[in-house]
Coordinates of C-alpha atoms (C1' of nucleotides) in Angstrom, one line a residue:
Chain A
X11 CA 16.6 -58.0 121.2
X12 CA 14.7 -59.9 124.2
X13 CA 12.4 -62.6 121.4
X14 CA 8.8 -62.6 120.6
X15 CA 6.6 -64.3 123.7
X16 CA 4.5 -67.3 122.6
X17 CA 2.1 -65.2 122.9
X18 CA 3.5 -62.2 120.9
X19 CA 3.8 -64.9 117.7
X20 CA 0.4 -66.5 118.5
X21 CA -0.9 -62.5 118.2
X22 CA 1.2 -61.7 115.1
X23 CA 0.2 -65.1 113.4
X24 CA -2.9 -64.6 113.6
X25 CA -2.8 -61.1 112.1
X26 CA -1.2 -62.3 109.4
X27 CA -3.6 -65.1 108.6
X28 CA -6.8 -63.3 109.0
X29 CA -4.7 -60.5 106.9
X30 CA -4.5 -63.1 104.3
X31 CA -8.2 -64.0 104.1
X32 CA -9.2 -60.6 104.1
X33 CA -7.2 -60.0 100.5
X34 CA -8.6 -63.2 99.5
X35 CA -12.0 -61.7 100.3
X36 CA -11.7 -58.7 98.4
X37 CA -10.0 -60.2 95.3
X38 CA -12.7 -62.8 95.0
X39 CA -15.0 -60.1 93.9
X40 CA -15.2 -59.1 90.7
X41 CA -17.1 -56.4 91.1
X42 CA -14.3 -54.7 93.5
X43 CA -13.1 -51.3 93.4
X44 CA -9.3 -51.1 91.4
X45 CA -8.2 -50.7 95.1
X46 CA -9.9 -54.4 96.5
X47 CA -8.6 -55.9 93.6
X48 CA -4.7 -54.2 94.1
X49 CA -2.8 -57.9 94.3
X50 CA -1.0 -58.5 97.5
X51 CA 1.3 -61.1 97.2
X52 CA 1.8 -64.1 99.6
X53 CA 3.3 -63.2 102.9
X54 CA 4.9 -66.0 104.8
X55 CA 2.5 -68.3 104.9
X56 CA 1.7 -71.1 102.4
X57 CA -1.5 -71.9 101.7
X58 CA -1.8 -74.9 104.1
X59 CA -1.8 -72.6 106.9
X60 CA -4.8 -70.7 106.3
X61 CA -6.7 -73.6 107.0
X62 CA -9.6 -73.5 104.3
X63 CA -6.7 -71.4 101.9
X64 CA -8.3 -68.6 99.8
X65 CA -10.8 -69.1 97.5
X66 CA -10.3 -71.1 94.6
X67 CA -11.9 -68.7 92.1
X68 CA -9.0 -66.5 92.7
X69 CA -7.1 -65.0 90.9
X70 CA -5.1 -61.8 89.8
X71 CA -5.7 -59.0 86.8
X72 CA -2.7 -59.4 85.1
X73 CA -3.2 -56.3 84.0
X74 CA -1.5 -54.5 87.1
X75 CA 1.8 -56.3 86.6
X76 CA 5.1 -55.4 85.0
X77 CA 5.3 -57.0 81.8
X78 CA 7.7 -58.8 82.7
X79 CA 6.3 -60.3 85.9
X80 CA 3.1 -61.6 84.5
X81 CA 2.1 -65.5 83.6
X82 CA 1.4 -65.7 87.4
X83 CA 4.3 -65.6 88.5
X84 CA 3.6 -63.5 91.8
X85 CA 7.1 -65.4 93.7
X86 CA 9.3 -63.7 90.8
X87 CA 8.0 -60.5 91.4
X88 CA 9.0 -60.9 95.0
X89 CA 12.3 -62.2 94.3
X90 CA 12.6 -58.9 91.4
X91 CA 11.1 -56.2 94.5
X92 CA 13.8 -57.3 96.8
X93 CA 16.6 -56.2 94.7
X94 CA 15.4 -52.6 93.9
X95 CA 16.2 -49.8 96.4
X96 CA 12.5 -49.1 97.6
X97 CA 11.9 -44.9 97.8
X98 CA 10.8 -44.8 101.6
X99 CA 8.6 -42.0 100.1
X100 CA 6.6 -43.8 97.9
X101 CA 5.9 -46.3 100.8
X102 CA 4.8 -43.4 102.5
X103 CA 2.3 -42.3 100.0
X104 CA 1.0 -45.9 99.6
X105 CA 0.6 -46.0 103.2
X106 CA -1.2 -42.6 103.3
X107 CA -3.8 -43.9 100.7
X108 CA -4.4 -47.2 102.2
X109 CA -4.7 -47.1 105.9
X110 CA -8.3 -46.1 105.5
X111 CA -9.0 -48.7 103.5
X112 CA -7.3 -51.2 105.5
X113 CA -8.1 -50.1 108.7
X114 CA -12.0 -49.8 106.8
X115 CA -11.7 -53.6 106.3
X116 CA -10.1 -54.7 109.6
X117 CA -12.9 -53.5 111.0
X118 CA -15.2 -55.0 108.6
X119 CA -13.7 -58.2 108.1
X120 CA -12.0 -59.2 111.5
X121 CA -14.3 -59.2 114.2
X122 CA -11.9 -59.0 116.8
X123 CA -11.2 -57.3 119.9
X124 CA -7.3 -56.3 119.6
X125 CA -6.7 -53.5 117.7
X126 CA -3.2 -53.4 118.7
X127 CA -1.7 -56.1 117.8
X128 CA -3.0 -56.1 114.1
X129 CA -2.5 -52.5 113.5
X130 CA 0.6 -53.0 115.2
X131 CA 1.7 -55.4 111.9
X132 CA -0.4 -53.3 109.1
X133 CA 2.5 -51.8 108.2
X134 CA 5.0 -55.3 107.7
X135 CA 2.0 -56.7 106.3
X136 CA 1.8 -53.8 103.6
X137 CA 5.9 -53.7 102.7
X138 CA 4.9 -56.1 99.7
X139 CA 2.2 -53.4 98.3
X140 CA 4.8 -50.9 98.8
X141 CA 7.5 -52.3 96.6
X142 CA 4.4 -53.7 94.7
X143 CA 3.7 -50.3 93.9
X144 CA 7.0 -48.2 93.7
X145 CA 7.5 -50.7 90.7
X146 CA 4.5 -49.1 88.7
X147 CA 5.5 -45.9 90.1
X148 CA 8.7 -45.6 90.0
X149 CA 9.0 -47.1 86.4
X150 CA 10.3 -43.5 84.6
X151 CA 13.3 -43.1 87.9
X152 CA 16.5 -44.5 88.6
X153 CA 16.3 -46.9 90.7
X154 CA 19.4 -48.3 92.8
X155 CA 20.0 -52.1 92.2
X156 CA 23.2 -52.5 94.9
X157 CA 25.5 -49.6 93.2
X158 CA 24.5 -49.6 90.0
X159 CA 21.6 -46.7 89.4
X160 CA 19.5 -49.0 86.4
X161 CA 16.2 -47.6 84.3
X162 CA 13.4 -49.8 84.5
X163 CA 11.1 -49.4 81.7
X164 CA 7.9 -51.0 81.6
X165 CA 6.1 -51.1 77.6
X166 CA 2.6 -51.2 79.4
X167 CA 2.7 -47.2 81.1
X168 CA 0.2 -45.6 80.0
X169 CA -2.4 -49.3 81.2
X170 CA -0.1 -48.5 85.2
X171 CA -0.9 -44.6 85.2
X172 CA -4.2 -45.5 84.0
X173 CA -4.8 -48.0 86.9
X174 CA -3.2 -45.6 88.8
X175 CA -6.0 -42.6 88.4
X176 CA -8.2 -45.5 89.4
X177 CA -7.1 -45.9 92.5
X178 CA -6.7 -42.2 93.3
X179 CA -10.9 -42.2 92.2
X180 CA -11.7 -45.0 94.4
X181 CA -10.2 -43.0 97.3
X182 CA -12.5 -40.4 96.2
X183 CA -15.6 -42.5 96.5
X184 CA -18.6 -41.8 98.5
X185 CA -19.1 -45.3 99.4
X186 CA -15.7 -44.6 101.3
X187 CA -17.5 -41.8 103.2
X188 CA -20.0 -42.8 106.1
X189 CA -23.7 -42.0 106.1
X190 CA -24.0 -42.6 109.8
X191 CA -21.7 -39.3 111.1
X192 CA -22.0 -39.6 114.3
X193 CA -20.4 -42.4 114.6
X194 CA -16.0 -41.7 115.4
X195 CA -14.7 -44.7 113.1
X196 CA -16.5 -43.2 110.0
X197 CA -15.8 -39.2 110.8
X198 CA -12.9 -40.2 111.0
X199 CA -12.4 -42.5 107.9
X200 CA -15.2 -39.8 105.6
X201 CA -12.5 -36.9 106.5
X202 CA -9.7 -38.5 105.3
X203 CA -12.1 -39.9 102.5
X204 CA -13.0 -36.1 101.4
X205 CA -9.5 -34.8 102.0
X206 CA -8.5 -33.2 98.6
X207 CA -7.3 -35.7 96.0
X208 CA -3.9 -36.5 95.4
X209 CA -2.0 -34.9 93.0
X210 CA 0.5 -33.5 91.1
X211 CA 1.6 -31.5 95.2
X212 CA 2.1 -35.1 96.0
X213 CA 5.3 -35.3 93.9
X214 CA 6.1 -31.6 95.5
X215 CA 5.5 -32.7 99.2
X216 CA 7.3 -36.3 98.2
X217 CA 10.6 -34.2 97.8
X218 CA 10.6 -32.2 100.4
X219 CA 9.4 -35.6 102.8
X220 CA 12.9 -36.9 100.3
X221 CA 14.7 -34.5 101.6
X222 CA 14.1 -33.4 104.8
X223 CA 13.3 -37.2 106.3
X224 CA 16.1 -38.9 104.7
X225 CA 17.7 -41.2 107.0
X226 CA 15.1 -40.9 109.6
X227 CA 12.5 -42.1 107.1
X228 CA 11.7 -45.0 109.8
X229 CA 10.5 -41.9 112.2
X230 CA 8.1 -40.9 109.5
X231 CA 6.8 -45.0 109.3
X232 CA 7.0 -45.1 112.5
X233 CA 5.0 -42.6 112.9
X234 CA 2.3 -43.3 110.7
X235 CA 2.5 -46.7 112.5
X236 CA 0.9 -44.9 115.4
X237 CA -1.3 -42.5 113.8
X238 CA -2.7 -46.3 112.6
X239 CA -2.4 -48.1 115.9
X240 CA -4.5 -45.0 117.8
X241 CA -7.1 -45.1 114.5
X242 CA -7.8 -48.8 115.2
X243 CA -7.9 -48.3 118.9
X244 CA -11.2 -45.7 118.2
X245 CA -14.1 -47.7 119.6
X246 CA -16.9 -48.2 116.8
X247 CA -20.5 -48.3 117.7
X248 CA -22.4 -49.5 115.3
X249 CA -21.3 -51.5 111.4
X250 CA -22.4 -49.4 108.1
X251 CA -23.5 -51.6 105.6
X252 CA -21.4 -51.1 102.3
X253 CA -22.0 -51.7 98.8
X254 CA -20.6 -55.6 98.4
X255 CA -21.1 -58.4 95.5
X256 CA -22.9 -61.2 97.2
X257 CA -19.8 -62.6 96.4
X258 CA -17.6 -61.1 98.3
X259 CA -20.0 -61.1 101.7
X260 CA -20.7 -64.5 101.7
X261 CA -16.5 -64.4 101.2
X262 CA -16.2 -62.3 104.2
X263 CA -18.8 -64.5 106.0
X264 CA -17.4 -67.6 106.0
X265 CA -13.8 -66.0 106.7
X266 CA -16.0 -64.5 109.5
X267 CA -17.5 -68.3 110.4
X268 CA -14.4 -70.1 109.7
X269 CA -12.2 -68.2 112.4
X270 CA -14.9 -68.2 115.0
X271 CA -14.5 -71.7 115.2
X272 CA -10.8 -71.8 114.5
X273 CA -8.5 -72.8 117.0
X274 CA -6.7 -69.9 117.8
X275 CA -6.1 -68.7 121.1
X276 CA -8.7 -66.2 123.2
X277 CA -8.1 -63.0 122.2
X278 CA -9.2 -61.4 125.7
X279 CA -7.2 -63.9 127.2
X280 CA -4.3 -63.1 125.5
X281 CA -4.5 -59.6 126.4
X282 CA -5.2 -60.6 130.5
X283 CA -1.3 -62.3 129.9
X284 CA 0.0 -59.6 128.3
X285 CA -1.7 -57.3 130.8
X286 CA -0.2 -59.7 134.0
X287 CA 3.1 -60.2 132.6
X288 CA 4.5 -57.0 131.2
X289 CA 2.6 -54.3 133.8
X290 CA 2.7 -55.0 137.1
X291 CA 0.2 -52.0 138.5
X292 CA -3.0 -50.6 137.1
X293 CA -4.0 -46.8 137.9
X294 CA -6.4 -46.5 140.4
X295 CA -6.2 -42.6 140.1
X296 CA -8.2 -40.7 137.2
X297 CA -11.9 -41.4 136.8
X298 CA -13.8 -43.2 133.5
X299 CA -15.0 -39.6 132.2
X300 CA -11.6 -37.9 132.6
X301 CA -9.7 -40.9 130.8
X302 CA -12.6 -40.5 127.6
X303 CA -12.0 -37.2 127.7
X304 CA -8.0 -37.3 127.5
X305 CA -8.6 -40.6 124.7
X306 CA -11.0 -38.3 122.6
X307 CA -8.5 -35.2 122.9
X308 CA -5.5 -37.6 121.6
X309 CA -7.7 -38.7 119.1
X310 CA -8.4 -35.4 117.9
X311 CA -5.2 -34.4 117.8
X312 CA -4.8 -37.8 115.7
X313 CA -7.2 -36.8 113.5
X314 CA -5.9 -33.1 112.2
X315 CA -1.5 -34.8 112.1
X316 CA -3.4 -37.8 109.5
X317 CA -5.4 -35.0 107.7
X318 CA -2.6 -33.0 107.6
X319 CA -1.0 -35.3 105.9
X320 CA -3.7 -36.0 103.3
X321 CA -4.4 -32.6 102.5
X322 CA -0.2 -32.1 101.9
X323 CA -0.6 -29.1 104.9
X324 CA 2.4 -28.6 107.8
X325 CA 2.5 -31.7 110.0
X326 CA 2.9 -29.6 112.9
X327 CA 1.9 -29.9 116.7
X328 CA 1.4 -26.9 118.5
X329 CA 2.2 -26.4 122.3
X330 CA 1.7 -23.4 124.6
X331 CA 4.9 -21.7 125.2
X332 CA 6.8 -21.4 128.1
X333 CA 9.7 -20.0 128.1
X334 CA 10.8 -18.2 130.8
X335 CA 10.5 -16.4 134.1
X336 CA 8.5 -14.0 132.2
X337 CA 5.3 -15.9 130.7
X338 CA 4.7 -16.8 134.8
X339 CA 3.0 -14.5 137.5
X340 CA 1.6 -15.1 141.1
X341 CA -1.8 -16.9 141.7
X342 CA -3.5 -17.6 145.4
X343 CA 0.4 -17.3 146.7
X344 CA 1.5 -19.8 143.9
X345 CA 3.1 -19.4 140.2
X346 CA 1.0 -19.7 137.7
X347 CA 1.4 -19.4 133.9
X348 CA 0.2 -15.7 132.1
X349 CA -3.2 -15.8 130.4
X350 CA -2.1 -13.3 128.2
X351 CA 0.0 -12.6 125.2
X352 CA 0.0 -16.6 125.1
X353 CA 2.9 -18.0 122.9
X354 CA 2.7 -21.3 120.8
X355 CA 5.6 -23.1 120.2
X356 CA 5.1 -25.3 116.7
X357 CA 6.8 -28.6 116.6
X358 CA 7.0 -29.7 112.9
X359 CA 7.4 -32.9 111.1
X360 CA 8.8 -31.0 108.2
X361 CA 11.3 -29.0 110.3
X362 CA 14.4 -30.8 110.0
X363 CA 15.3 -30.1 113.4
X364 CA 12.0 -30.4 115.9
X365 CA 11.2 -33.8 113.5
X366 CA 12.7 -35.7 115.9
X367 CA 10.7 -34.4 118.6
X368 CA 7.9 -34.8 116.9
X369 CA 8.4 -38.5 116.7
X370 CA 9.1 -38.7 119.9
X371 CA 5.7 -37.2 121.0
X372 CA 3.7 -38.7 118.5
X373 CA 5.2 -42.4 119.9
X374 CA 5.4 -41.2 123.6
X375 CA 1.5 -40.5 123.1
X376 CA 0.5 -43.4 121.5
X377 CA 2.0 -45.3 124.1
X378 CA -0.1 -43.6 126.7
X379 CA -2.6 -43.8 124.8
X380 CA -2.7 -47.5 124.9
X381 CA -2.3 -47.6 128.7
X382 CA -4.9 -45.4 129.1
X383 CA -6.9 -47.9 127.4
X384 CA -5.8 -50.5 128.8
X385 CA -6.0 -48.7 132.5
X386 CA -1.9 -49.2 133.2
X387 CA 0.6 -47.6 134.3
X388 CA 4.3 -47.0 134.3
X389 CA 7.3 -45.2 135.4
X390 CA 8.4 -42.9 133.2
X391 CA 11.9 -44.6 133.2
X392 CA 10.0 -47.6 132.0
X393 CA 8.9 -45.4 129.1
X394 CA 12.8 -44.7 128.2
X395 CA 13.5 -48.1 127.6
X396 CA 10.4 -49.6 126.0
X397 CA 12.0 -47.6 122.5
X398 CA 16.2 -46.6 124.2
X399 CA 17.3 -46.2 120.6
X400 CA 14.3 -43.6 119.5
X401 CA 14.6 -42.0 122.5
X402 CA 18.3 -41.7 123.0
X403 CA 18.0 -40.1 126.9
X404 CA 15.8 -39.8 129.7
X405 CA 15.7 -35.9 128.8
X406 CA 14.0 -37.1 125.3
X407 CA 10.9 -38.5 127.4
X408 CA 10.6 -36.4 130.0
X409 CA 10.4 -33.2 127.4
X410 CA 8.1 -35.2 125.3
X411 CA 6.0 -35.7 128.7
X412 CA 6.0 -32.2 129.2
X413 CA 4.8 -31.3 125.9
X414 CA 1.9 -33.7 126.4
X415 CA 1.1 -32.6 129.4
X416 CA 0.8 -29.1 127.9
X417 CA -1.0 -30.3 125.0
X418 CA -3.9 -32.0 126.2
X419 CA -3.9 -29.9 129.8
X420 CA -3.9 -32.8 131.9
X421 CA -0.6 -34.0 135.3
X422 CA 1.6 -36.3 134.0
X423 CA -0.6 -38.9 137.1
X424 CA -3.2 -38.6 135.2
X425 CA -1.5 -40.1 131.7
X426 CA -0.7 -43.1 133.9
X427 CA 2.8 -42.0 134.1
X428 CA 5.1 -41.7 137.6
X429 CA 8.4 -40.6 137.9
X430 CA 10.5 -42.4 140.4
X431 CA 10.3 -41.0 143.8
X432 CA 13.1 -39.6 145.7
X433 CA 11.6 -38.2 148.8
X434 CA 11.9 -40.3 151.9
X435 CA 9.2 -38.9 155.5
X436 CA 9.5 -40.7 158.7
X437 CA 7.6 -40.1 162.2
X438 CA 3.8 -39.9 163.4
X439 CA 2.3 -40.9 160.1
X440 CA 0.1 -43.5 158.4
X441 CA -0.3 -43.4 155.0
X442 CA -3.3 -44.9 153.3
X443 CA -3.4 -46.3 149.9
X444 CA -6.5 -48.0 148.3
X445 CA -6.2 -51.2 151.2
X446 CA -2.6 -50.6 152.1
X447 CA -1.3 -49.0 155.3
X448 CA 2.4 -47.3 155.6
X449 CA 3.8 -46.6 159.1
X450 CA 6.2 -43.9 158.9
X451 CA 6.6 -44.2 162.6
X452 CA 8.5 -47.5 162.7
X453 CA 10.7 -47.2 159.7
X454 CA 11.5 -44.5 157.3
X455 CA 9.1 -44.5 154.2
X456 CA 9.7 -43.7 150.4
X457 CA 7.6 -41.0 149.3
X458 CA 4.9 -43.0 147.2
X459 CA 5.6 -43.0 143.5
X460 CA 1.6 -42.7 143.1
X461 CA 1.2 -40.1 145.9
X462 CA -2.2 -39.3 144.1
X463 CA -4.2 -42.7 145.0
X464 CA -3.5 -42.0 148.8
X465 CA -6.7 -41.8 150.2
X466 CA -5.8 -40.5 154.0
X467 CA -3.4 -39.8 156.4
X468 CA -3.2 -40.7 160.1
X469 CA -1.4 -38.6 162.3
X470 CA -0.6 -37.1 166.0
X471 CA 2.2 -34.7 165.0
X472 CA 2.0 -31.2 165.8
X473 CA 4.2 -30.0 162.6
X474 CA 5.3 -31.5 159.5
X475 CA 9.7 -30.0 159.0
X476 CA 11.3 -30.6 155.6
X477 CA 15.0 -30.5 155.3
X478 CA 17.0 -30.3 152.4
X479 CA 19.5 -32.9 152.6
X480 CA 19.1 -36.6 153.1
X481 CA 22.8 -36.7 155.1
X482 CA 20.7 -34.0 157.7
X483 CA 17.4 -36.0 157.4
X484 CA 19.4 -38.9 158.6
X485 CA 21.5 -36.9 160.9
X486 CA 17.8 -36.1 162.7
X487 CA 16.9 -39.8 162.4
X488 CA 20.4 -40.8 164.1
X489 CA 20.0 -38.3 166.8
X490 CA 16.2 -39.1 167.9
X491 CA 14.3 -36.6 167.0
X492 CA 11.2 -38.0 168.1
X493 CA 12.5 -39.4 171.4
X494 CA 14.5 -35.7 171.8
X495 CA 11.8 -33.2 171.4
X496 CA 8.3 -33.0 172.9
X497 CA 6.2 -31.8 170.0
X498 CA 5.0 -35.1 167.4
X499 CA 6.7 -34.1 163.8
X500 CA 6.7 -36.0 160.4
X501 CA 10.3 -35.5 158.7
X502 CA 10.7 -35.4 155.5
X503 CA 13.1 -34.9 152.4
X504 CA 13.3 -34.5 148.7
X505 CA 17.3 -34.7 148.6
X506 CA 18.2 -31.6 147.4
X507 CA 15.5 -29.8 144.2
X508 CA 12.0 -31.5 145.2
X509 CA 10.5 -34.7 142.7
X510 CA 7.4 -34.3 141.7
X511 CA 6.0 -37.0 143.8
X512 CA 7.2 -35.4 147.1
X513 CA 5.3 -31.9 146.0
X514 CA 2.0 -34.0 145.7
X515 CA 2.5 -35.9 148.7
X516 CA 3.2 -32.5 150.9
X517 CA 0.8 -30.9 149.2
X518 CA -2.0 -34.0 149.6
X519 CA -0.9 -33.9 153.2
X520 CA -1.3 -29.9 153.5
X521 CA -4.7 -30.0 152.0
X522 CA -6.3 -33.3 154.5
X523 CA -4.3 -32.7 158.2
X524 CA -3.8 -28.8 157.8
X525 CA -0.8 -28.9 159.8
X526 CA 1.8 -26.3 160.0
X527 CA 4.6 -27.1 157.7
X528 CA 8.3 -25.8 158.5
X529 CA 11.3 -25.8 155.3
X530 CA 15.0 -25.6 156.7
X531 CA 17.1 -25.3 153.7
X532 CA 20.8 -24.0 153.4
X533 CA 21.4 -19.9 153.7
X534 CA 22.7 -20.0 150.0
X535 CA 20.8 -19.0 146.9
X536 CA 20.5 -22.9 145.5
X537 CA 19.2 -23.6 149.3
X538 CA 16.4 -20.4 148.5
X539 CA 15.7 -21.1 145.9
X540 CA 14.7 -25.5 146.7
X541 CA 12.4 -23.2 149.2
X542 CA 10.7 -21.6 146.3
X543 CA 10.0 -24.4 144.7
X544 CA 8.4 -26.3 147.6
X545 CA 6.4 -23.1 148.2
X546 CA 5.4 -21.4 144.9
X547 CA 6.2 -24.1 142.6
X548 CA 8.9 -24.1 139.5
X549 CA 8.2 -22.7 135.9
X550 CA 8.7 -26.5 134.3
X551 CA 5.8 -27.5 136.3
X552 CA 3.9 -24.0 136.4
X553 CA 0.5 -25.6 135.1
X554 CA 0.4 -27.5 137.9
X555 CA 1.8 -25.4 140.6
X556 CA -2.3 -25.5 142.1
X557 CA -1.3 -29.5 143.1
X558 CA 2.3 -29.0 143.4
X559 CA 3.6 -26.1 145.6
X560 CA 2.5 -25.2 149.2
X561 CA 2.5 -21.2 149.8
X562 CA 1.4 -22.2 153.4
X563 CA 5.4 -24.4 154.2
X564 CA 7.4 -21.6 156.3
X565 CA 10.7 -20.9 156.1
X566 CA 12.6 -21.5 159.2
X567 CA 16.4 -21.9 160.5
X568 CA 18.9 -19.3 159.4
X569 CA 18.2 -16.8 156.7
X570 CA 21.0 -14.8 155.0
X571 CA 19.6 -11.3 156.5
X572 CA 20.4 -13.4 160.1
X573 CA 24.2 -13.8 159.6
X574 CA 24.2 -9.7 158.7
X575 CA 26.1 -8.3 161.7
X576 CA 26.9 -11.2 163.2
X577 CA 30.5 -12.0 164.3
X578 CA 30.3 -15.1 162.2
X579 CA 32.8 -16.4 159.4
X580 CA 30.6 -15.8 155.8
X581 CA 31.4 -17.2 153.3
X582 CA 32.0 -15.2 150.1
X583 CA 28.8 -16.2 147.0
X584 CA 30.9 -17.8 143.6
X585 CA 30.5 -15.8 140.8
X586 CA 27.2 -18.2 140.0
X587 CA 26.1 -18.3 142.9
X588 CA 25.4 -14.3 142.6
X589 CA 24.5 -15.3 139.3
X590 CA 22.1 -17.4 140.3
X591 CA 21.0 -14.3 143.2
X592 CA 20.8 -11.9 140.2
X593 CA 18.2 -14.6 138.1
X594 CA 16.2 -14.8 141.2
X595 CA 15.6 -11.8 142.1
X596 CA 13.7 -11.4 138.4
X597 CA 10.9 -14.2 139.4
X598 CA 7.7 -13.3 140.3
X599 CA 7.3 -14.8 143.8
X600 CA 9.8 -12.4 144.6
X601 CA 7.5 -9.6 146.1
X602 CA 4.9 -12.2 147.8
X603 CA 8.5 -12.8 150.2
X604 CA 9.2 -9.2 150.5
X605 CA 6.2 -8.2 152.1
X606 CA 6.1 -11.8 154.2
X607 CA 9.5 -10.5 155.8
X608 CA 8.3 -6.9 155.9
X609 CA 11.0 -6.1 153.5
X610 CA 10.7 -2.4 151.5
X611 CA 12.5 -3.0 148.6
Chain B
dT5 C1' 37.3 -43.3 145.7
dA6 C1' 36.1 -42.8 141.3
dC7 C1' 32.7 -42.3 138.2
dA8 C1' 28.5 -42.7 136.0
dG9 C1' 24.0 -41.7 135.6
dG10 C1' 19.3 -40.4 137.1
dG11 C1' 16.3 -36.9 140.4
dT12 C1' 15.8 -31.5 139.9
dC13 C1' 16.4 -26.2 137.5
dA14 C1' 17.9 -23.1 134.2
dC15 C1' 20.5 -20.3 130.4
dG16 C1' 23.0 -19.4 126.4
dC17 C1' 24.7 -20.1 122.0
dA18 C1' 25.1 -21.7 117.1
dG19 C1' 22.8 -23.7 113.7
dC20 C1' 18.6 -23.9 110.3
dA21 C1' 14.5 -22.0 108.5
dG22 C1' 10.9 -18.3 107.2
dC23 C1' 10.0 -14.1 106.0
dT24 C1' 11.1 -9.1 104.8
Chain C
dA30 C1' 20.9 -10.4 103.2
dG31 C1' 19.9 -9.7 107.7
dC32 C1' 16.5 -10.6 111.0
dT33 C1' 13.7 -13.6 114.1
dG34 C1' 11.9 -17.2 115.7
dC35 C1' 12.8 -22.1 117.2
dT36 C1' 15.5 -25.9 118.4
dG37 C1' 19.3 -29.0 119.6
dC38 C1' 22.8 -28.7 122.9
dG39 C1' 26.3 -28.1 125.7
dT40 C1' 27.0 -25.8 130.2
dG41 C1' 26.8 -25.6 135.2
dA42 C1' 24.1 -26.1 139.8
dC43 C1' 22.2 -28.7 143.5
dC44 C1' 21.4 -33.5 145.8
dC45 C1' 21.4 -38.3 145.4
dT46 C1' 22.4 -43.9 144.2
dG47 C1' 25.4 -47.5 142.8
dT48 C1' 28.9 -50.0 141.5
dA49 C1' 33.6 -50.8 139.8

DNA sequence: TACAGGGTCACGCAGCAGCT
DNA sequence: AGCTGCTGCGTGACCCTGTA
């Protein structure tokens, strides 16, 4: 909708051009394996766009083509295919087969650094292949041409089947398997290569896939696309020699030299430009070691998914399940997840109900992976806007992030994801972030979006006062509270239920300044719950309670018990309020409060 | 002033899939 | 067929902001 930027067009053009060269190089080899010889029809560029063009000896083995498409007329073949309603399931099969080969070849042949740019175009580049393969695989099936079902028959079914067998064999060929197992890329490709061969199980898998994926097949392609992006991002330390014919080798070298001399813009330069344009903020928080650890975890997850795909195993993400307060306990005066009886929930692509969630999680995971690699950050909202059509709602992005944080056992800010802050702070406080200082004594400041990046605080305050509502906060300031009371104070509100940033901010203040902290909330169930969220943490973020909850916060003001016996007009609790009270009483921190206030029961 | 939307919290029900 | 588990969706509470 926004159009492709000039830089984007250049990247696209470059990757398309290079794939042309790649295919030309593969095709040039007479001894190449059948898969290498799979003819890849012209994409959108004419031969003159390719600079020196494909090698002159380029020929296609027409025995691969249906009889009616022979005579070297690939254009006719393409036109023929465009009419076909291609079975997306077969596309999937083809992606499974070719992603390893393509990625490997991409690396071997293209000495370029911006893998994202290339990999994101892979699916599109492979489209003609899908159609091509489809015309082979589907020869006995009905295909829909417009509204009419037609049966397409080819005279050389046996030949095609033999060819397909060869293709299958080539995928299990040892030459695909790395000889240097320490190399992550090679380990990855060899795992895929050594997966059980594609056999009759594929058909049942595809049937179930077609059934379950249905209209959502684009999600599946998206998933695969993401997998490939992540695969292609893996850092490759060394090159593995392959048994290439000298002709192929020459063609590849010729291409490589050619590409180095070509007027195509420098990719690093483009990448820098993109960084400057797309993102304004670098992630200053996470250490390189931590980042590498998280990237490894994501790669491992991706690898498991790919293995599951190639082996026709269930494609499932396993996440630790914290569904109710029974899964939480108290540890060091804050909420923490129970370590026993851990239940895992499954997000399965094969499950019709969860495949959408699955897709969203993998897409978000892919975005996170790319951002971590480029050391960038964004807000949850920005993440949502990257694919509104897929995410549908901000809630889905938030849930996916929770899932990912649970899977990786990290906090959102470690992934470079921040929420918009809603908290406010005013009073005797200077906040030092990187080289900037925010002075809260002169004007009310928003809680920073990345409170984890705070380096230090400067204050002479005696204590911190947290209030529930923005209206109270504003009222206190307009009443000049800072002048009217003797103590120097820091005033904070999160405008209702505290957001994560405000809680991190308070935790940081608590650990650095060690000031007393007091909170005033409504003396109703919701006020109580808000207080508890500050003090003990929440169920949703129970894994991060240590970084979020501030148990030293003291609840002051009027407590419900203060009203008992007083001559005060009491408001009756509504049915919903009473329900809330019952629910609150089930929470693990109630005992802590009982002890604090010396209740016997 | 009304309404949509965005942040937080949670629960319950219906429908589907898998297992017995 | 019935039970169980999982997920999506709806609901409802609180707090606000921004816009028509």
